[in-house]
């Protein structure tokens, strides 16, 4: 039983020295003098500020992509002991001694270095020779643009790494399918494919293109698997379920994990809070949480509230009024009601306070016990500082003539009665008896007389409106829009009936302590939506370019210029590699179409295994280039040369594949044998056979003569 102890334990391993050598030179090319220059280079000024936020655990919002890439860069700063204290405000600024430059640039450099042996592995797993695989790796190794991008604190090298990892993992999984399905290695490569796809999407949204490519190839393979008659129905179902879990469920879970860690780390209030909802802001330490801590949860008649618009565009703002009135005649000649202005104001102000009033009572204080306001209740909103009631009527709004004017009613003793009753509509209610709650409830105010809904138009008023944003009454529609939704941000129970005492009360802090928590899924949903809809700065940049400029390298980017010497860093690719890769893509497309037409005519120029290998290489390499390049033609954003690098990487992998194919099958292509043609049944090839004759019709051959060979 213990006989194995009598013999030494021997472990054997196959080490591919090509991979070892390529990894070594990849590390050397990416890590050598990594800390040079010790200055902010191009977009390091952009990503560096987010690293500082992570170090200080301050919440931020970046609309350029999910948080995984930022967290990778922040991990480098954490490993180097960065405290986040550096002012990222200028390209070329010298780094202070507390900034670990080498550590901050380490992870992008490692990703760029490991992409070199990964390129070798991909071409090898596709079934091509070691020569082609080494050629692909060397092209990735020496490409100028890839070296430059991976030696800086940028995200493209990490995106390329996970794109290649997703493709390599799927190829290894596909090849293991032939030998050991459902084996540990089979499961490992399948799950790693899903994780790598999630990481690519988690770095930048454009990573979804490679994810969709892998899903498409996997779907084609699964379709062929369904038609395999050697597999039982249960076996086929297990294959499909395994692929669905690994390629659909796991990527979603990993993507959610990125946001969970992101929100767990960024727990403090920061400069980007105001774009988020009041509930989200209240979940952060400091900021609004410090203001709203201790507020009553349920809004009651007599409550003093500030109402924030949920749309948040063009800027976050609160329902506001002041003593000024609408002009009698507007600049365009239209008239107004000349009543008190109601606007949306993007700053905290005492004039943002409103009192929720019961239409049947005159008091503006909360009863004891408080009477909560519920969905469907009729309320009046009294402006806290002027006590005038929120009103709308059949008068055109100042800047939106098709909408109704919203005002605080002033009784001029003319034939213009007050219309100040509003029905409360809780949009996110769970039942029709829900209570209006602070921060949590999203509500609409529907005018009782005209069925108009209180809405932020977003148009800035002229000087007479102090450039504040217009609020209008819009006819109620079934569609939901954030500009018609409001939430209570600050809230207190009113105790003072007298105006002077109430004005003092509006400036005083709240006393009641009620805690509230926002679930992770609610915070994730809001943050993801804000990331997708936030307006980015699309202004023209002097180094911006178009996708047509990228293919033949008609553009470059000046990354850094030394202030005293002539040292410079430019993002500039190798024109030989770029042009050759583009030519290889064109050659592949032409050959593929040619072979496809020939096969349609049942002329098989390639054996079946060669054809499948050729088609798969095109789907992953040429397809990888196409899906990472073509969508940029439809993007309305400022584009730069580095956006092309993921597509270029796939195009470079295709170059040695095309060269080997041309060398093996076109330049030195042997003529197919008659037996091979007969086996493949190629039409148009006539195999000459001797015509059988009946014995009775054969001519006698004289003795001593040989029969004639048939013509």
XYZ file of C-alpha atoms in Angstrom, residues 16-30 109-125 130 132-141 161 164-165 168 172 653:
49
model
C 8.047 24.832 -25.268
C 11.267 26.819 -25.453
C 9.738 28.997 -28.164
C 7.124 30.226 -25.684
C 9.751 30.744 -22.976
C 12.004 32.733 -25.296
C 9.123 34.849 -26.626
C 7.939 35.586 -23.094
C 11.434 36.645 -22.065
C 11.952 39.040 -24.961
C 8.395 40.341 -24.518
C 9.106 41.197 -20.883
C 12.423 42.780 -21.833
C 10.861 44.998 -24.500
C 8.030 46.163 -22.240
C 3.362 46.395 -19.505
C 2.850 42.811 -18.304
C -0.307 42.554 -20.388
C 1.583 43.758 -23.437
C 4.472 41.368 -22.804
C 2.240 38.306 -22.352
C 0.396 39.117 -25.567
C 3.543 38.073 -27.459
C 3.575 34.362 -26.462
C -0.206 34.361 -26.604
C -0.067 35.271 -30.293
C 2.231 32.263 -30.819
C -0.196 29.962 -29.007
C -3.225 31.169 -30.975
C -1.650 30.519 -34.376
C -0.368 27.143 -33.157
C -3.786 26.132 -31.799
C 5.675 26.706 -35.571
C 3.922 30.848 -38.701
C 3.294 30.982 -34.941
C 6.735 32.431 -34.239
C 6.236 34.937 -37.053
C 2.964 36.163 -35.540
C 4.580 36.535 -32.110
C 7.567 38.427 -33.508
C 5.292 40.834 -35.368
C 3.426 41.576 -32.117
C 6.765 41.923 -30.352
C -4.495 40.814 -23.644
C -6.393 37.302 -27.112
C -6.912 35.274 -23.937
C -6.874 31.316 -27.103
C -7.897 25.199 -26.492
C -2.171 37.315 -36.553
